[in-house]
Amino acid sequence: MDSQLSLFYGLSFLTVVIAFAFAVYLYLWVKKQKTVNAKIQTVSALIKEGANTFMRREYKILAKFAAVAAVLILLFLPSPIWQGDPVPNISMAVAYIAGTVLSAIAGKIGILVATLSNGRAAEGAQQGIKPAFLIGFRGGAVMGLLVVGCSLLGVTAVLMITGDSSILLGFSFGASSLALFAKAGGGIFTKTADVSADLTGKVELGIAEDDPRNPAVIADNVGDNVGDVAGMGADLFDSNVAAMASALVLAQSLGGGVNISMVFCYAILGLLASVIGIATARVGKNGNPTRALNSSTYVTTAIFLVLTAGATLLFEGFSWRIWGASAVGLLVGVVIGIATDYFTDDTKPIVRKVAHASASGPAFTILSGVSYGFISALPAMVGIAVSALVAYQLCAPMGDGYAIFGISMAAVGMLSIVGMIISNDAYGPIVDNARGLAEMGDLGEETIRTADELDSAGNTVKAVTKGFSIGAAGLTVISLLGAFMSEANHALAEAGKELITGFDIMSPTVFFGILIGAAIPAVFSAMLILGVDKNAQRMVAEIHRQFNSIPGLKEGREDAKPEYDKCIDIATTGALRELIPAGLMSIIATLVVGFIGGPQAIGGFLLGNIVSGLLLALFMSNSGGLWDNSKKYVESGAEGGKGSEAHKSAVIGDTVGDPFKDTAGPSINTQITVVSLVSSLLSSLFVMFNLFG
Amino acid sequence: MDSQLSLFYGLSFLTVVIAFAFAVYLYLWVKKQKTVNAKIQTVSALIKEGANTFMRREYKILAKFAAVAAVLILLFLPSPIWQGDPVPNISMAVAYIAGTVLSAIAGKIGILVATLSNGRAAEGAQQGIKPAFLIGFRGGAVMGLLVVGCSLLGVTAVLMITGDSSILLGFSFGASSLALFAKAGGGIFTKTADVSADLTGKVELGIAEDDPRNPAVIADNVGDNVGDVAGMGADLFDSNVAAMASALVLAQSLGGGVNISMVFCYAILGLLASVIGIATARVGKNGNPTRALNSSTYVTTAIFLVLTAGATLLFEGFSWRIWGASAVGLLVGVVIGIATDYFTDDTKPIVRKVAHASASGPAFTILSGVSYGFISALPAMVGIAVSALVAYQLCAPMGDGYAIFGISMAAVGMLSIVGMIISNDAYGPIVDNARGLAEMGDLGEETIRTADELDSAGNTVKAVTKGFSIGAAGLTVISLLGAFMSEANHALAEAGKELITGFDIMSPTVFFGILIGAAIPAVFSAMLILGVDKNAQRMVAEIHRQFNSIPGLKEGREDAKPEYDKCIDIATTGALRELIPAGLMSIIATLVVGFIGGPQAIGGFLLGNIVSGLLLALFMSNSGGLWDNSKKYVESGAEGGKGSEAHKSAVIGDTVGDPFKDTAGPSINTQITVVSLVSSLLSSLFVMFNLFG
C-alpha cells in the first residue's frame, strides 16, 4: 500500500468520525428541545412504535434473504469456491453482509431521530418558523450524515482490508439488497396507508387528512418515515456506494495509485462540504424554508467545487480533467433538480395547466399529467447524455480506460453532496408528521399554518431530490456497466476466451438483451403499483370494519379508540409480501438473459434496463409530483377551490400519482442497481455457462 | 438485369393486377348491395363528405410539406447535387413523391369504399349477420388489397427503373411522410371527436352514443374512417414498404441476384395468400364474426407458409434458412396478436380485474390499467427479441451480412399477411359506423343487436392488428438500422473514412444518442395527447354553443338540426395544427443528434428510439384497449352495470385510453419509421458534417 493511499484511508476514517460526531451533536440538540403536549407525545410514540414494528419485520425477512444470498456468494462468487482460493469468497460474503448491516443501522437510527423530531418540530412551530425549521432540518440531517458516513466507512474498510476493489461490489450488493426492501417495501407501505386513509377519510367521510378518528392515520405517518426517511436513505446509500465502488473498480483496473486516492479525496471533500452546508442552514430573515433548503444545497455545491479544485492544485497527479468530469456531473444534477422543479412547482405554469385541465374532468387531469410527465423526462435524459459525453471526452486524452473512469467520477461528483440531499429529503417526512401532530395535538390555527408552510417546502424539495437521485443512479449505472465489462473480461481472461471490447447494438445477442432489459422496469413498476392497489383494498376493508364495529368512532366520541395497529400490521405484511415477487422477477430475468446470451446479452440487458428505467422513473416521479401539487394548487383556491369539480379530478390525479412518485418511480433506481450488481457479480458464471454467447 | 429477376418483376406486376382486379370486383359487389333507408343514405353521405373534407385538407397540407421535402431531397440526397451526377437525386425526389401519391391514392379509395359500405352493412344487418359481415369485410378488404398492391407496385417499379435499392428509401420516406399525417393527424381527429361526443352526449346529457342530436356525432363517425381506415392503412403501407425496402437494400449489398428475387417472391406470395384468405372469409354456421376474422388470418398464414416452402423447394438458390427466418417472423406476429388478445379481451381475466378495480374508484381503474398495460409489453418485447435472435442465428451461417438480412426477412414474413390484417382492421370502422347508422336509421332493436355483435368483433380484432403492426414495425426498424449502417458506410467509403462495423454501447457518442432517442417517443406521444386534449376542449365549447343557441336541439325537436360541419371543421383544423410540431420535433431531434454526434450517435439514437418506442406503443395500445373493453364489460352488466360507480370509473378509464390507443400508441410506429428513414437518407450529410463523431 503506497503512502498516499494510506493517507487517504486515514483521512477518510477521520472524516467519518467528524460526521458521526456532528450527527451525535445534532441528535442531542434535537433531544433537548422541549416537548410538553401529552397528546403529541402519545401519537408520536405510536408513530415511532409503528415504524419500529415495520423495520423490525422488514429486517427479519431481509436477514433471511441476506443469509441465503451470503451463502450463495460464499459458494459461487467471485468464482466457485471449489475452484481455488476461498479467501475472496469469504471476503465477499462478509462484505455483502456488512453492506446490508451498515445501511440498516443508518436507516434504524435515522428513523429513531426522525420520530424524535416530529413532535418537537410541531411544538417548536408554536414559537415560530425558525426554531421549527431547525428541529426538522437537523433531525433529517442526522440521517444524511449517517448514510454518507456509513457508506464511506464501509467502502474504506473493505478496500483497506482486502485491497481488492471487486470485493466492493459485494458490499455494494449488500447495500442494494437492503435498498430494494427499504425503498420498494417502504414505498408500498407508505402508499397503502396514504391511499387508504385518503379514500376512507377525505373522500368517504369528508374528515381532515390527519383526523385521529381514522384508523389509518398513524399508519400514514409511519409510512412517511419508513418510505421517505429509511427508504430514500437506503436508496441514496446504495447509489453512493455503487458510485464509489464502480469508480474504484475502474481506478484499480487503471493501476490503482493516484486514481484510487482521487476517488477517496472527492468523497471525503463531499462529506465535509455537506457537514458545512448542514451546519450553516438557517431560515433567513424572509422566513422562507424552501429558500433555506435550496440555498444550503447551493452552498454545499460551491464548497465542494472549491475544495476539490484546491485538492487538484495541491496534489501531484490530480488532474483538472477529472475535476472537470466531477464538476459536470454535479452541475447536471443541479440542472435536473431545476428542471424537475419547473414541472412540479405550483408557481410555475405546468402545475397550473394540469389544474386547469382538471376542471374538464378527471380524464383530462390524467391525460395532461401523463403528457407533461413524459415531456419532463427529456431535460434529465439530455442532461445525463451530455454529462456522460462531456466527462468521457474530457478524460479520454488521459489514456486508455480513463474515459469511462471520467464518467464514474461524474457520478461521484453528482453524489458528492448526497449528505445534504438526504438531509433535505428526511426533513420532508419530519415536518409532514409535525403538521399532523400539530392538528392532533390541537396546537391552534397559527401553529398549523406554520407547520403547513414547512411541509410545503418539504414537498417542493422532495421532487427535486428525487430527480437528483434518479440522475445520480443513471450516471452510476453507466459506470457500473463499465465495471461489469471489466469483471467479465477478468473472467474471460481466466477462461482463456476472447475479451469483450464493447457491446454492439447490431449483434442480435446484445439486441436481445436490450429489448428484454427495457421491459423489466415497466413490469417491475407494474408489480409494485398492483401491490399497493391490492394492499390498499385490504386496508380499506379493515377501516370499514372498524368504523362499523367500534361504536362512536365515526362520530368522534372521546372514548372510541381506533385500532391503529391493525392498519399498521396490514401495511407491513402486505408491503413485504408484494415486494418480493417484483424483486425476484428482476433478478431471475437477469439470470435467464445471462445464461441464454452470456456477457454480451447482459451488456445489452443492462443498457435496456438503464434507458427504460430512467425514462419511466423520471416520468413517474415527476407526473406524481405534478399531480400532488396541482391538487394543492386547486385546494389553495384555484379553479374553484376545495369541493369543486376540478378538485375532485385533482384528487383522483393525486391518488394515481401517489404510487407513481413514492413507490414505483423511486424504486426503479434500486431495481437498476440491483440488476447491475447481480450481473457484475455473476459475470464469471455467465462466461462459463451460456447457450448462445 | 438477370433473367430470374426479370421474371420476378413480371410476376410482381401480374400479382398487382390480380389484386387490383379482385379489389374492383369487391367494390362492385359492395356497390350492388341495396340501400333503401333515406335517413341512412343522408347520414352516410354526411360521413363521406366529412371524411373527404378532412382528406382533402390533409392532402393539401401534405402536398406543401412533400414539395419542400422533394426539393430538399433533389438538392441534397443521396449526396449534394452539385457534387456529381444529378440522376440519383432526381430519381430519389420522384420516388419520394411516388411514395406519397401511391399511399394517398390507396387511402382515398379505401375511404370511398368504407363510406360506401357502412350504410349497406347497416341495412344488410336487417337480413342477418352473414350478409352484413360480408359487406363490412369486403368493404375493408378493398383497402387491404389496394395498400398491398400499391406498395408492391411502387417498390417493383422503382427498383426496376433505377436498379438502385437506395432510391427505395426515398419511396419509403414518401410513404412514411404520408403515414405521419394520416396516422397522427387522423388519430388526433378521431379522438377529438370521440372524446368530445362522449363528454357532451353520454356524460353531460345522458343520451346514447350515436344520438343524432349531438353535433359531434358525424365527426365521430368520420373519425373512425380517417383514423382507422386511412390512418391504419397508411401506417401499414409504410411498414410494408419499409420492410421491403430495407430487405432489398441489404439484398443488394449482398450482391443482389437471388436475394432480391427472394424478397419479391415472398412479397408476391404474401399478397396471393391474402387474396385467397379474403376470398374465402365467411361467417360460419355458429355465426361468430370474431372467429371468422381470426380464422381467415390463420388460413392466410398457413397458405403463405406452404407457398413459400414450395418456392424454396422449386427455385435454385432459395434457402430453407431464409424461409425459417420469415416463418419465425410471421409466427411471432401471431403470438403477439394472441398476447394482445389476452390482455384486452373481456372474456379473459385482465379486463375483468380492471373492471373490478373500477368499483373502488377511477384512480384504481387508471392504476390497474397502467400496470397491466406495462406488463402486456413484455410478451411482445420478448417475442421480437427472440425472433431477431433466431432469424439472425439461422441466417448467419450463410455468410457475412446474411444474418441481418435474415432479420429483414423475418420482418417481410411478419408483414406478408398485411393485406389480410388491413382488411380485418378496416372492417372495424365500417361496422362501427354501421352500428351508428342502424341506430340513426331506426332499423329496430334486433338489427342494432346484430350490428353490435359485428362491431364488438371489430374491436377485438383491432387490438390484435395493432399489436401486430407494432411488432412488425419493431422488426422492420431493426432492419432499417442495418440499412442505415449500410448507407452510412457507403458515404464513409466515399469520404475515405473508416467504416462502421457496429455501434458500441460503451461509446459515449452512441450512448448519448441512445438516451436522447429513448426520450423522443415519450415527448412525441405527449405532444399528440396534449393536441387531442386542446382540440377536444375547442370542440366541447362548440357543442355547448350549439346546444345553447339552436332552439329545440337538446330536446330533440324534429326541425332542430345540429351544425355537424362546424365540428368536423374544428377536428380537421386542430388535427393538422397539432400534429405538425410533433412531427417536426422528431425530425429536428434527429438532425441535432446527427450533426452533433455523427453516424455513431445516430445509430444509438435509432436504437433508443426503437426500444422506448416499442415499449410505449405497446403500453399505450394495450392499456387503451383494456380500458375500452373493461368499460364495455361493465356496460354488459358486470360490477353493477351501466350507471354504477364502477361504470363511471370505467368511462374515465376509457376516455384516458382513447388517445392512448388511437392517437399516440399507433403513431409511434410511424414516428420511428420516419426517424429511421431520415437518418438513412441523411447519412452522407452526417458523415460529412458533425461535431464529435
JSON list of N, CA, C and O in Angstrom, two decimals, chain B residues 117-151:
[
{"chain": "B", "resi": 117, "resn": "SER", "atom": "N", "xyz": [-69.71, 1.32, -47.79]},
{"chain": "B", "resi": 117, "resn": "SER", "atom": "CA", "xyz": [-70.11, 0.04, -47.19]},
{"chain": "B", "resi": 117, "resn": "SER", "atom": "C", "xyz": [-70.91, 0.21, -45.91]},
{"chain": "B", "resi": 117, "resn": "SER", "atom": "O", "xyz": [-71.72, -0.65, -45.56]},
{"chain": "B", "resi": 118, "resn": "ASN", "atom": "N", "xyz": [-70.63, 1.30, -45.15]},
{"chain": "B", "resi": 118, "resn": "ASN", "atom": "CA", "xyz": [-71.22, 1.38, -43.81]},
{"chain": "B", "resi": 118, "resn": "ASN", "atom": "C", "xyz": [-72.75, 1.31, -43.81]},
{"chain": "B", "resi": 118, "resn": "ASN", "atom": "O", "xyz": [-73.35, 0.53, -43.09]},
{"chain": "B", "resi": 119, "resn": "GLY", "atom": "N", "xyz": [-73.38, 2.12, -44.67]},
{"chain": "B", "resi": 119, "resn": "GLY", "atom": "CA", "xyz": [-74.84, 2.13, -44.73]},
{"chain": "B", "resi": 119, "resn": "GLY", "atom": "C", "xyz": [-75.38, 0.79, -45.22]},
{"chain": "B", "resi": 119, "resn": "GLY", "atom": "O", "xyz": [-76.37, 0.26, -44.72]},
{"chain": "B", "resi": 120, "resn": "ARG", "atom": "N", "xyz": [-74.68, 0.23, -46.21]},
{"chain": "B", "resi": 120, "resn": "ARG", "atom": "CA", "xyz": [-75.12, -1.06, -46.76]},
{"chain": "B", "resi": 120, "resn": "ARG", "atom": "C", "xyz": [-75.00, -2.17, -45.72]},
{"chain": "B", "resi": 120, "resn": "ARG", "atom": "O", "xyz": [-75.83, -3.06, -45.65]},
{"chain": "B", "resi": 121, "resn": "ALA", "atom": "N", "xyz": [-73.93, -2.08, -44.92]},
{"chain": "B", "resi": 121, "resn": "ALA", "atom": "CA", "xyz": [-73.78, -3.09, -43.85]},
{"chain": "B", "resi": 121, "resn": "ALA", "atom": "C", "xyz": [-74.90, -2.94, -42.83]},
{"chain": "B", "resi": 121, "resn": "ALA", "atom": "O", "xyz": [-75.44, -3.93, -42.33]},
{"chain": "B", "resi": 122, "resn": "ALA", "atom": "N", "xyz": [-75.27, -1.69, -42.53]},
{"chain": "B", "resi": 122, "resn": "ALA", "atom": "CA", "xyz": [-76.36, -1.45, -41.57]},
{"chain": "B", "resi": 122, "resn": "ALA", "atom": "C", "xyz": [-77.65, -2.08, -42.09]},
{"chain": "B", "resi": 122, "resn": "ALA", "atom": "O", "xyz": [-78.36, -2.79, -41.37]},
{"chain": "B", "resi": 123, "resn": "GLU", "atom": "N", "xyz": [-77.95, -1.82, -43.35]},
{"chain": "B", "resi": 123, "resn": "GLU", "atom": "CA", "xyz": [-79.19, -2.39, -43.90]},
{"chain": "B", "resi": 123, "resn": "GLU", "atom": "C", "xyz": [-79.08, -3.90, -44.09]},
{"chain": "B", "resi": 123, "resn": "GLU", "atom": "O", "xyz": [-80.06, -4.63, -43.93]},
{"chain": "B", "resi": 124, "resn": "GLY", "atom": "N", "xyz": [-77.86, -4.35, -44.39]},
{"chain": "B", "resi": 124, "resn": "GLY", "atom": "CA", "xyz": [-77.65, -5.79, -44.51]},
{"chain": "B", "resi": 124, "resn": "GLY", "atom": "C", "xyz": [-77.92, -6.49, -43.19]},
{"chain": "B", "resi": 124, "resn": "GLY", "atom": "O", "xyz": [-78.36, -7.66, -43.17]},
{"chain": "B", "resi": 125, "resn": "ALA", "atom": "N", "xyz": [-77.66, -5.79, -42.08]},
{"chain": "B", "resi": 125, "resn": "ALA", "atom": "CA", "xyz": [-77.86, -6.40, -40.76]},
{"chain": "B", "resi": 125, "resn": "ALA", "atom": "C", "xyz": [-79.33, -6.72, -40.53]},
{"chain": "B", "resi": 125, "resn": "ALA", "atom": "O", "xyz": [-79.67, -7.55, -39.67]},
{"chain": "B", "resi": 126, "resn": "GLN", "atom": "N", "xyz": [-80.24, -6.11, -41.32]},
{"chain": "B", "resi": 126, "resn": "GLN", "atom": "CA", "xyz": [-81.65, -6.48, -41.20]},
{"chain": "B", "resi": 126, "resn": "GLN", "atom": "C", "xyz": [-81.88, -7.91, -41.68]},
{"chain": "B", "resi": 126, "resn": "GLN", "atom": "O", "xyz": [-82.78, -8.58, -41.22]},
{"chain": "B", "resi": 127, "resn": "GLN", "atom": "N", "xyz": [-81.03, -8.33, -42.65]},
{"chain": "B", "resi": 127, "resn": "GLN", "atom": "CA", "xyz": [-81.16, -9.69, -43.20]},
{"chain": "B", "resi": 127, "resn": "GLN", "atom": "C", "xyz": [-80.43, -10.72, -42.33]},
{"chain": "B", "resi": 127, "resn": "GLN", "atom": "O", "xyz": [-80.55, -11.92, -42.55]},
{"chain": "B", "resi": 128, "resn": "GLY", "atom": "N", "xyz": [-79.61, -10.26, -41.40]},
{"chain": "B", "resi": 128, "resn": "GLY", "atom": "CA", "xyz": [-78.89, -11.21, -40.56]},
{"chain": "B", "resi": 128, "resn": "GLY", "atom": "C", "xyz": [-77.40, -10.92, -40.54]},
{"chain": "B", "resi": 128, "resn": "GLY", "atom": "O", "xyz": [-76.92, -10.02, -41.25]},
{"chain": "B", "resi": 129, "resn": "ILE", "atom": "N", "xyz": [-76.69, -11.70, -39.74]},
{"chain": "B", "resi": 129, "resn": "ILE", "atom": "CA", "xyz": [-75.28, -11.41, -39.50]},
{"chain": "B", "resi": 129, "resn": "ILE", "atom": "C", "xyz": [-74.41, -11.76, -40.70]},
{"chain": "B", "resi": 129, "resn": "ILE", "atom": "O", "xyz": [-73.42, -11.08, -40.99]},
{"chain": "B", "resi": 130, "resn": "LYS", "atom": "N", "xyz": [-74.81, -12.83, -41.44]},
{"chain": "B", "resi": 130, "resn": "LYS", "atom": "CA", "xyz": [-73.94, -13.28, -42.54]},
{"chain": "B", "resi": 130, "resn": "LYS", "atom": "C", "xyz": [-73.77, -12.23, -43.64]},
{"chain": "B", "resi": 130, "resn": "LYS", "atom": "O", "xyz": [-72.65, -11.89, -44.00]},
{"chain": "B", "resi": 131, "resn": "PRO", "atom": "N", "xyz": [-74.88, -11.73, -44.22]},
{"chain": "B", "resi": 131, "resn": "PRO", "atom": "CA", "xyz": [-74.70, -10.74, -45.28]},
{"chain": "B", "resi": 131, "resn": "PRO", "atom": "C", "xyz": [-74.04, -9.46, -44.78]},
{"chain": "B", "resi": 131, "resn": "PRO", "atom": "O", "xyz": [-73.20, -8.88, -45.47]},
{"chain": "B", "resi": 132, "resn": "ALA", "atom": "N", "xyz": [-74.41, -9.03, -43.56]},
{"chain": "B", "resi": 132, "resn": "ALA", "atom": "CA", "xyz": [-73.84, -7.78, -43.04]},
{"chain": "B", "resi": 132, "resn": "ALA", "atom": "C", "xyz": [-72.33, -7.93, -42.84]},
{"chain": "B", "resi": 132, "resn": "ALA", "atom": "O", "xyz": [-71.56, -7.02, -43.15]},
{"chain": "B", "resi": 133, "resn": "PHE", "atom": "N", "xyz": [-71.93, -9.08, -42.33]},
{"chain": "B", "resi": 133, "resn": "PHE", "atom": "CA", "xyz": [-70.50, -9.33, -42.15]},
{"chain": "B", "resi": 133, "resn": "PHE", "atom": "C", "xyz": [-69.77, -9.22, -43.48]},
{"chain": "B", "resi": 133, "resn": "PHE", "atom": "O", "xyz": [-68.72, -8.60, -43.59]},
{"chain": "B", "resi": 134, "resn": "LEU", "atom": "N", "xyz": [-70.36, -9.86, -44.49]},
{"chain": "B", "resi": 134, "resn": "LEU", "atom": "CA", "xyz": [-69.68, -9.92, -45.77]},
{"chain": "B", "resi": 134, "resn": "LEU", "atom": "C", "xyz": [-69.52, -8.52, -46.37]},
{"chain": "B", "resi": 134, "resn": "LEU", "atom": "O", "xyz": [-68.47, -8.20, -46.95]},
{"chain": "B", "resi": 135, "resn": "ILE", "atom": "N", "xyz": [-70.57, -7.67, -46.21]},
{"chain": "B", "resi": 135, "resn": "ILE", "atom": "CA", "xyz": [-70.46, -6.31, -46.75]},
{"chain": "B", "resi": 135, "resn": "ILE", "atom": "C", "xyz": [-69.35, -5.55, -46.02]},
{"chain": "B", "resi": 135, "resn": "ILE", "atom": "O", "xyz": [-68.49, -4.92, -46.65]},
{"chain": "B", "resi": 136, "resn": "GLY", "atom": "N", "xyz": [-69.34, -5.64, -44.68]},
{"chain": "B", "resi": 136, "resn": "GLY", "atom": "CA", "xyz": [-68.32, -4.93, -43.90]},
{"chain": "B", "resi": 136, "resn": "GLY", "atom": "C", "xyz": [-66.92, -5.42, -44.24]},
{"chain": "B", "resi": 136, "resn": "GLY", "atom": "O", "xyz": [-66.00, -4.64, -44.46]},
{"chain": "B", "resi": 137, "resn": "PHE", "atom": "N", "xyz": [-66.79, -6.76, -44.29]},
{"chain": "B", "resi": 137, "resn": "PHE", "atom": "CA", "xyz": [-65.46, -7.32, -44.52]},
{"chain": "B", "resi": 137, "resn": "PHE", "atom": "C", "xyz": [-64.94, -7.01, -45.92]},
{"chain": "B", "resi": 137, "resn": "PHE", "atom": "O", "xyz": [-63.78, -6.64, -46.10]},
{"chain": "B", "resi": 138, "resn": "ARG", "atom": "N", "xyz": [-65.82, -7.17, -46.92]},
{"chain": "B", "resi": 138, "resn": "ARG", "atom": "CA", "xyz": [-65.37, -6.95, -48.30]},
{"chain": "B", "resi": 138, "resn": "ARG", "atom": "C", "xyz": [-65.08, -5.48, -48.54]},
{"chain": "B", "resi": 138, "resn": "ARG", "atom": "O", "xyz": [-64.17, -5.13, -49.30]},
{"chain": "B", "resi": 139, "resn": "GLY", "atom": "N", "xyz": [-65.86, -4.59, -47.89]},
{"chain": "B", "resi": 139, "resn": "GLY", "atom": "CA", "xyz": [-65.56, -3.16, -47.98]},
{"chain": "B", "resi": 139, "resn": "GLY", "atom": "C", "xyz": [-64.16, -2.87, -47.45]},
{"chain": "B", "resi": 139, "resn": "GLY", "atom": "O", "xyz": [-63.38, -2.13, -48.05]},
{"chain": "B", "resi": 140, "resn": "GLY", "atom": "N", "xyz": [-63.83, -3.51, -46.32]},
{"chain": "B", "resi": 140, "resn": "GLY", "atom": "CA", "xyz": [-62.49, -3.31, -45.74]},
{"chain": "B", "resi": 140, "resn": "GLY", "atom": "C", "xyz": [-61.40, -3.94, -46.59]},
{"chain": "B", "resi": 140, "resn": "GLY", "atom": "O", "xyz": [-60.29, -3.42, -46.69]},
{"chain": "B", "resi": 141, "resn": "ALA", "atom": "N", "xyz": [-61.74, -5.07, -47.22]},
{"chain": "B", "resi": 141, "resn": "ALA", "atom": "CA", "xyz": [-60.74, -5.80, -48.00]},
{"chain": "B", "resi": 141, "resn": "ALA", "atom": "C", "xyz": [-60.26, -5.00, -49.20]},
{"chain": "B", "resi": 141, "resn": "ALA", "atom": "O", "xyz": [-59.11, -5.17, -49.64]},
{"chain": "B", "resi": 142, "resn": "VAL", "atom": "N", "xyz": [-61.12, -4.13, -49.72]},
{"chain": "B", "resi": 142, "resn": "VAL", "atom": "CA", "xyz": [-60.67, -3.29, -50.85]},
{"chain": "B", "resi": 142, "resn": "VAL", "atom": "C", "xyz": [-59.45, -2.48, -50.42]},
{"chain": "B", "resi": 142, "resn": "VAL", "atom": "O", "xyz": [-58.45, -2.40, -51.14]},
{"chain": "B", "resi": 143, "resn": "MET", "atom": "N", "xyz": [-59.55, -1.91, -49.21]},
{"chain": "B", "resi": 143, "resn": "MET", "atom": "CA", "xyz": [-58.42, -1.15, -48.67]},
{"chain": "B", "resi": 143, "resn": "MET", "atom": "C", "xyz": [-57.19, -2.04, -48.51]},
{"chain": "B", "resi": 143, "resn": "MET", "atom": "O", "xyz": [-56.08, -1.66, -48.89]},
{"chain": "B", "resi": 144, "resn": "GLY", "atom": "N", "xyz": [-57.39, -3.23, -47.97]},
{"chain": "B", "resi": 144, "resn": "GLY", "atom": "CA", "xyz": [-56.27, -4.16, -47.77]},
{"chain": "B", "resi": 144, "resn": "GLY", "atom": "C", "xyz": [-55.56, -4.48, -49.07]},
{"chain": "B", "resi": 144, "resn": "GLY", "atom": "O", "xyz": [-54.33, -4.42, -49.17]},
{"chain": "B", "resi": 145, "resn": "LEU", "atom": "N", "xyz": [-56.35, -4.79, -50.10]},
{"chain": "B", "resi": 145, "resn": "LEU", "atom": "CA", "xyz": [-55.76, -5.17, -51.39]},
{"chain": "B", "resi": 145, "resn": "LEU", "atom": "C", "xyz": [-55.05, -3.99, -52.03]},
{"chain": "B", "resi": 145, "resn": "LEU", "atom": "O", "xyz": [-53.97, -4.14, -52.62]},
{"chain": "B", "resi": 146, "resn": "LEU", "atom": "N", "xyz": [-55.67, -2.80, -51.92]},
{"chain": "B", "resi": 146, "resn": "LEU", "atom": "CA", "xyz": [-55.06, -1.62, -52.53]},
{"chain": "B", "resi": 146, "resn": "LEU", "atom": "C", "xyz": [-53.73, -1.28, -51.89]},
{"chain": "B", "resi": 146, "resn": "LEU", "atom": "O", "xyz": [-52.76, -0.95, -52.57]},
{"chain": "B", "resi": 147, "resn": "VAL", "atom": "N", "xyz": [-53.71, -1.34, -50.55]},
{"chain": "B", "resi": 147, "resn": "VAL", "atom": "CA", "xyz": [-52.48, -0.96, -49.84]},
{"chain": "B", "resi": 147, "resn": "VAL", "atom": "C", "xyz": [-51.33, -1.87, -50.24]},
{"chain": "B", "resi": 147, "resn": "VAL", "atom": "O", "xyz": [-50.24, -1.42, -50.60]},
{"chain": "B", "resi": 148, "resn": "VAL", "atom": "N", "xyz": [-51.59, -3.18, -50.20]},
{"chain": "B", "resi": 148, "resn": "VAL", "atom": "CA", "xyz": [-50.51, -4.11, -50.51]},
{"chain": "B", "resi": 148, "resn": "VAL", "atom": "C", "xyz": [-50.16, -4.02, -52.00]},
{"chain": "B", "resi": 148, "resn": "VAL", "atom": "O", "xyz": [-48.98, -4.04, -52.37]},
{"chain": "B", "resi": 149, "resn": "GLY", "atom": "N", "xyz": [-51.20, -3.92, -52.85]},
{"chain": "B", "resi": 149, "resn": "GLY", "atom": "CA", "xyz": [-50.95, -3.81, -54.29]},
{"chain": "B", "resi": 149, "resn": "GLY", "atom": "C", "xyz": [-50.12, -2.57, -54.61]},
{"chain": "B", "resi": 149, "resn": "GLY", "atom": "O", "xyz": [-49.12, -2.66, -55.34]},
{"chain": "B", "resi": 150, "resn": "CYS", "atom": "N", "xyz": [-50.53, -1.42, -54.07]},
{"chain": "B", "resi": 150, "resn": "CYS", "atom": "CA", "xyz": [-49.80, -0.19, -54.37]},
{"chain": "B", "resi": 150, "resn": "CYS", "atom": "C", "xyz": [-48.38, -0.25, -53.85]},
{"chain": "B", "resi": 150, "resn": "CYS", "atom": "O", "xyz": [-47.45, 0.26, -54.50]},
{"chain": "B", "resi": 151, "resn": "SER", "atom": "N", "xyz": [-48.18, -0.85, -52.67]},
{"chain": "B", "resi": 151, "resn": "SER", "atom": "CA", "xyz": [-46.81, -0.87, -52.15]},
{"chain": "B", "resi": 151, "resn": "SER", "atom": "C", "xyz": [-45.93, -1.78, -53.00]},
{"chain": "B", "resi": 151, "resn": "SER", "atom": "O", "xyz": [-44.79, -1.43, -53.33]}
]
